[in-house]
Amino acid sequence: ELPTDDVTEDLIEDGHCEEILKKPCPAQYTGIKEEELVIWVDPLDGTKEYTEGLLDHVTVLIGIAYGGKAIAGVINQPYYNYEAGANAVLGRTIWGVLGMGAFGFQLTEAPAGKHIVVTTRSHSSALVNECIAALNPDHVIRVGGAGNKIIQLIEGKASAYVFASPGCKKWDTCAPEAILHAVGGKITDIRGNSFQYNKEVKHMNSAGVLATLRNYDYYASRIPNTVKESLVP
């Protein structure tokens, strides 16, 4: 825990974003009590990439769940644009709420007819690679961070995020799930089960991750049974 007297005033943000306050809260969420919410936070998603200087992979994730379901999320990219030169505006914040939409980026679909899979960069395994091979992708992108992988989907750089491994946690998927679902995408485990985000749930997403902005059924139907049987929820 940081000693509070060492935190300078300019590091403390106590204001509100006027742009967000202008938007009406979806009716189904106006009566929620604070104690009914569960917040899943990953202060540094893409840790290994951060240590290697791959700063564009790094995100800060804040997911908000209600009734076990991801309903709102924030993906902050603190180093966005870091390679664009000294005068570039550094960082951006992508956020979304179910029933409202998602903001802070340009929603783009992956090229039609192309099967581009984004997967792990630093947690690969035989099972991960077997699953990807079964999808017969045109191209595979390997990047760090769950938040970063969802960004690849919503900005049209990839058509499916596939991770056939138990390494991912609820704080990795809650915020990205809310944003992806807010724009009509879908995320489940490799077996097709929805993630639950109530506070009693186990932290590990033991059966991996399958996510798409569009055409979820196409990819889900091509996951081999041998892969599904190897990953127990």
GROMACS .gro file of C-alpha atoms in nm, residues 1-230:
model
  230
    1GLU     CA    1   0.000   0.000   0.000
    2LEU     CA    2   0.135   0.342  -0.097
    3PRO     CA    3   0.177   0.594   0.182
    4THR     CA    4  -0.084   0.860   0.105
    5ASP     CA    5   0.138   1.154   0.195
    6ASP     CA    6   0.370   1.063  -0.095
    7VAL     CA    7   0.093   1.101  -0.356
    8THR     CA    8   0.107   1.448  -0.514
    9GLU     CA    9  -0.212   1.640  -0.585
   10ASP     CA   10  -0.165   1.629  -0.963
   11LEU     CA   11  -0.193   1.247  -0.955
   12ILE     CA   12  -0.537   1.251  -0.793
   13GLU     CA   13  -0.838   1.275  -1.027
   14ASP     CA   14  -1.154   1.375  -0.843
   15GLY     CA   15  -1.353   1.523  -1.131
   16HIS     CA   16  -1.602   1.367  -1.370
   17CYS     CA   17  -1.594   1.325  -1.747
   18GLU     CA   18  -1.854   1.565  -1.886
   19GLU     CA   19  -1.880   1.369  -2.212
   20ILE     CA   20  -1.994   1.059  -2.023
   21LEU     CA   21  -2.230   1.248  -1.790
   22LYS     CA   22  -2.420   1.381  -2.094
   23LYS     CA   23  -2.529   1.028  -2.185
   24PRO     CA   24  -2.840   0.882  -2.017
   25CYS     CA   25  -2.795   0.570  -1.803
   26PRO     CA   26  -2.978   0.272  -1.959
   27ALA     CA   27  -3.313   0.232  -1.781
   28GLN     CA   28  -3.238  -0.121  -1.658
   29TYR     CA   29  -2.943   0.009  -1.452
   30THR     CA   30  -3.084   0.327  -1.296
   31GLY     CA   31  -3.202   0.154  -0.978
   32ILE     CA   32  -2.887  -0.047  -0.902
   33LYS     CA   33  -2.745  -0.010  -0.553
   34GLU     CA   34  -2.370   0.030  -0.514
   35GLU     CA   35  -2.341  -0.288  -0.304
   36GLU     CA   36  -2.497  -0.489  -0.590
   37LEU     CA   37  -2.202  -0.415  -0.819
   38VAL     CA   38  -1.882  -0.618  -0.843
   39ILE     CA   39  -1.577  -0.441  -0.988
   40TRP     CA   40  -1.302  -0.644  -1.157
   41VAL     CA   41  -0.976  -0.450  -1.202
   42ASP     CA   42  -0.652  -0.540  -1.375
   43PRO     CA   43  -0.414  -0.247  -1.316
   44LEU     CA   44  -0.163  -0.376  -1.572
   45ASP     CA   45  -0.283  -0.622  -1.836
   46GLY     CA   46   0.005  -0.741  -2.055
   47THR     CA   47   0.264  -0.749  -1.777
   48LYS     CA   48   0.525  -0.954  -1.965
   49GLU     CA   49   0.501  -0.726  -2.268
   50TYR     CA   50   0.536  -0.423  -2.041
   51THR     CA   51   0.866  -0.561  -1.905
   52GLU     CA   52   0.985  -0.611  -2.264
   53GLY     CA   53   0.900  -0.255  -2.372
   54LEU     CA   54   0.604  -0.352  -2.593
   55LEU     CA   55   0.399  -0.069  -2.449
   56ASP     CA   56   0.120  -0.077  -2.708
   57HIS     CA   57   0.013  -0.417  -2.565
   58VAL     CA   58  -0.048  -0.274  -2.217
   59THR     CA   59  -0.395  -0.187  -2.088
   60VAL     CA   60  -0.566  -0.097  -1.761
   61LEU     CA   61  -0.898  -0.281  -1.725
   62ILE     CA   62  -1.197  -0.186  -1.508
   63GLY     CA   63  -1.503  -0.409  -1.545
   64ILE     CA   64  -1.838  -0.358  -1.373
   65ALA     CA   65  -2.066  -0.656  -1.314
   66TYR     CA   66  -2.426  -0.676  -1.195
   67GLY     CA   67  -2.613  -1.000  -1.132
   68GLY     CA   68  -2.305  -1.193  -1.238
   69LYS     CA   69  -2.302  -1.027  -1.581
   70ALA     CA   70  -2.047  -0.780  -1.724
   71ILE     CA   71  -2.248  -0.461  -1.787
   72ALA     CA   72  -1.986  -0.187  -1.826
   73GLY     CA   73  -1.615  -0.165  -1.888
   74VAL     CA   74  -1.316   0.060  -1.940
   75ILE     CA   75  -1.003  -0.028  -2.136
   76ASN     CA   76  -0.738   0.238  -2.094
   77GLN     CA   77  -0.428   0.226  -2.315
   78PRO     CA   78  -0.184   0.451  -2.127
   79TYR     CA   79   0.084   0.426  -2.396
   80TYR     CA   80  -0.137   0.451  -2.705
   81ASN     CA   81   0.054   0.647  -2.973
   82TYR     CA   82   0.384   0.613  -2.785
   83GLU     CA   83   0.573   0.551  -3.111
   84ALA     CA   84   0.414   0.843  -3.296
   85GLY     CA   85   0.672   1.105  -3.199
   86ALA     CA   86   0.722   1.372  -2.934
   87ASN     CA   87   0.411   1.577  -3.018
   88ALA     CA   88   0.165   1.288  -3.026
   89VAL     CA   89  -0.119   1.272  -2.774
   90LEU     CA   90  -0.035   0.978  -2.550
   91GLY     CA   91  -0.300   0.735  -2.425
   92ARG     CA   92  -0.668   0.673  -2.491
   93THR     CA   93  -0.969   0.535  -2.306
   94ILE     CA   94  -1.222   0.297  -2.461
   95TRP     CA   95  -1.541   0.242  -2.260
   96GLY     CA   96  -1.883   0.089  -2.302
   97VAL     CA   97  -2.212   0.011  -2.128
   98LEU     CA   98  -2.464  -0.254  -2.233
   99GLY     CA   99  -2.764  -0.079  -2.382
  100MET     CA  100  -2.565   0.237  -2.454
  101GLY     CA  101  -2.280   0.134  -2.682
  102ALA     CA  102  -1.902   0.172  -2.673
  103PHE     CA  103  -1.690   0.481  -2.728
  104GLY     CA  104  -1.333   0.606  -2.769
  105PHE     CA  105  -1.251   0.412  -3.088
  106GLN     CA  106  -1.376   0.362  -3.444
  107LEU     CA  107  -1.574   0.037  -3.467
  108THR     CA  108  -1.443  -0.156  -3.768
  109GLU     CA  109  -1.516  -0.507  -3.892
  110ALA     CA  110  -1.241  -0.744  -4.003
  111PRO     CA  111  -1.203  -0.797  -4.380
  112ALA     CA  112  -1.493  -1.008  -4.513
  113GLY     CA  113  -1.401  -1.368  -4.587
  114LYS     CA  114  -1.070  -1.348  -4.400
  115HIS     CA  115  -1.013  -1.558  -4.089
  116ILE     CA  116  -0.762  -1.368  -3.877
  117VAL     CA  117  -0.705  -1.513  -3.530
  118VAL     CA  118  -0.552  -1.314  -3.246
  119THR     CA  119  -0.402  -1.519  -2.963
  120THR     CA  120  -0.148  -1.517  -2.685
  121ARG     CA  121   0.206  -1.402  -2.742
  122SER     CA  122   0.370  -1.528  -2.424
  123HIS     CA  123   0.150  -1.816  -2.298
  124SER     CA  124   0.145  -2.051  -2.594
  125SER     CA  125   0.113  -2.431  -2.566
  126ALA     CA  126   0.050  -2.738  -2.780
  127LEU     CA  127  -0.323  -2.712  -2.703
  128VAL     CA  128  -0.336  -2.341  -2.794
  129ASN     CA  129  -0.168  -2.416  -3.127
  130GLU     CA  130  -0.381  -2.725  -3.198
  131CYS     CA  131  -0.695  -2.518  -3.152
  132ILE     CA  132  -0.573  -2.240  -3.381
  133ALA     CA  133  -0.463  -2.487  -3.651
  134ALA     CA  134  -0.813  -2.642  -3.650
  135LEU     CA  135  -0.958  -2.302  -3.745
  136ASN     CA  136  -0.740  -2.295  -4.059
  137PRO     CA  137  -0.676  -1.921  -4.025
  138ASP     CA  138  -0.547  -1.698  -4.304
  139HIS     CA  139  -0.332  -1.518  -4.049
  140VAL     CA  140  -0.246  -1.541  -3.677
  141ILE     CA  141  -0.162  -1.235  -3.468
  142ARG     CA  142   0.020  -1.296  -3.140
  143VAL     CA  143  -0.009  -1.011  -2.891
  144GLY     CA  144  -0.012  -0.964  -2.514
  145GLY     CA  145  -0.303  -0.863  -2.294
  146ALA     CA  146  -0.670  -0.962  -2.306
  147GLY     CA  147  -0.774  -0.598  -2.335
  148ASN     CA  148  -0.543  -0.554  -2.632
  149LYS     CA  149  -0.687  -0.863  -2.803
  150ILE     CA  150  -1.044  -0.733  -2.776
  151ILE     CA  151  -0.923  -0.403  -2.926
  152GLN     CA  152  -0.793  -0.604  -3.225
  153LEU     CA  153  -1.151  -0.736  -3.272
  154ILE     CA  154  -1.339  -0.407  -3.240
  155GLU     CA  155  -1.093  -0.222  -3.465
  156GLY     CA  156  -1.113  -0.485  -3.739
  157LYS     CA  157  -0.757  -0.617  -3.718
  158ALA     CA  158  -0.870  -0.968  -3.619
  159SER     CA  159  -1.188  -1.170  -3.662
  160ALA     CA  160  -1.153  -1.406  -3.362
  161TYR     CA  161  -0.971  -1.411  -3.028
  162VAL     CA  162  -0.891  -1.771  -2.941
  163PHE     CA  163  -0.709  -1.889  -2.628
  164ALA     CA  164  -0.737  -2.260  -2.548
  165SER     CA  165  -0.570  -2.241  -2.208
  166PRO     CA  166  -0.670  -2.181  -1.845
  167GLY     CA  167  -0.439  -1.881  -1.792
  168CYS     CA  168  -0.692  -1.598  -1.819
  169LYS     CA  169  -0.872  -1.447  -1.515
  170LYS     CA  170  -1.206  -1.272  -1.457
  171TRP     CA  171  -1.032  -0.935  -1.425
  172ASP     CA  172  -0.888  -0.992  -1.776
  173THR     CA  173  -1.228  -1.049  -1.939
  174CYS     CA  174  -1.493  -0.847  -1.748
  175ALA     CA  175  -1.420  -0.503  -1.895
  176PRO     CA  176  -1.347  -0.629  -2.249
  177GLU     CA  177  -1.661  -0.844  -2.241
  178ALA     CA  178  -1.887  -0.549  -2.158
  179ILE     CA  179  -1.737  -0.341  -2.440
  180LEU     CA  180  -1.753  -0.626  -2.692
  181HIS     CA  181  -2.114  -0.710  -2.601
  182ALA     CA  182  -2.210  -0.340  -2.617
  183VAL     CA  183  -2.122  -0.344  -2.990
  184GLY     CA  184  -2.286  -0.678  -3.070
  185GLY     CA  185  -1.991  -0.913  -3.026
  186LYS     CA  186  -1.970  -1.230  -2.820
  187ILE     CA  187  -1.724  -1.386  -2.575
  188THR     CA  188  -1.742  -1.725  -2.403
  189ASP     CA  189  -1.505  -1.994  -2.289
  190ILE     CA  190  -1.381  -2.245  -2.550
  191ARG     CA  191  -1.681  -2.469  -2.469
  192GLY     CA  192  -1.933  -2.190  -2.535
  193ASN     CA  193  -2.018  -2.116  -2.171
  194SER     CA  194  -2.079  -1.756  -2.063
  195PHE     CA  195  -1.854  -1.608  -1.795
  196GLN     CA  196  -2.003  -1.526  -1.455
  197TYR     CA  197  -1.875  -1.230  -1.257
  198ASN     CA  198  -2.042  -1.246  -0.916
  199LYS     CA  199  -1.800  -1.201  -0.625
  200GLU     CA  200  -1.807  -1.569  -0.522
  201VAL     CA  201  -1.701  -1.697  -0.866
  202LYS     CA  202  -1.356  -1.853  -0.910
  203HIS     CA  203  -1.105  -1.613  -1.063
  204MET     CA  204  -0.961  -1.841  -1.330
  205ASN     CA  205  -1.129  -1.875  -1.670
  206SER     CA  206  -1.029  -2.242  -1.671
  207ALA     CA  207  -1.182  -2.328  -2.008
  208GLY     CA  208  -1.009  -2.054  -2.207
  209VAL     CA  209  -1.156  -1.778  -2.424
  210LEU     CA  210  -1.333  -1.753  -2.759
  211ALA     CA  211  -1.444  -1.407  -2.874
  212THR     CA  212  -1.558  -1.245  -3.198
  213LEU     CA  213  -1.716  -0.921  -3.311
  214ARG     CA  214  -1.911  -1.110  -3.578
  215ASN     CA  215  -1.953  -1.474  -3.695
  216TYR     CA  216  -1.910  -1.632  -3.351
  217ASP     CA  217  -2.088  -1.954  -3.459
  218TYR     CA  218  -1.842  -2.010  -3.745
  219TYR     CA  219  -1.546  -2.024  -3.507
  220ALA     CA  220  -1.728  -2.204  -3.224
  221SER     CA  221  -1.828  -2.485  -3.461
  222ARG     CA  222  -1.464  -2.546  -3.555
  223ILE     CA  223  -1.320  -2.588  -3.204
  224PRO     CA  224  -1.217  -2.958  -3.187
  225ASN     CA  225  -1.384  -3.175  -2.924
  226THR     CA  226  -1.038  -3.290  -2.811
  227VAL     CA  227  -0.962  -2.928  -2.720
  228LYS     CA  228  -1.294  -2.880  -2.539
  229GLU     CA  229  -1.241  -3.200  -2.341
  230SER     CA  230  -0.896  -3.087  -2.234
   0.00000   0.00000   0.00000
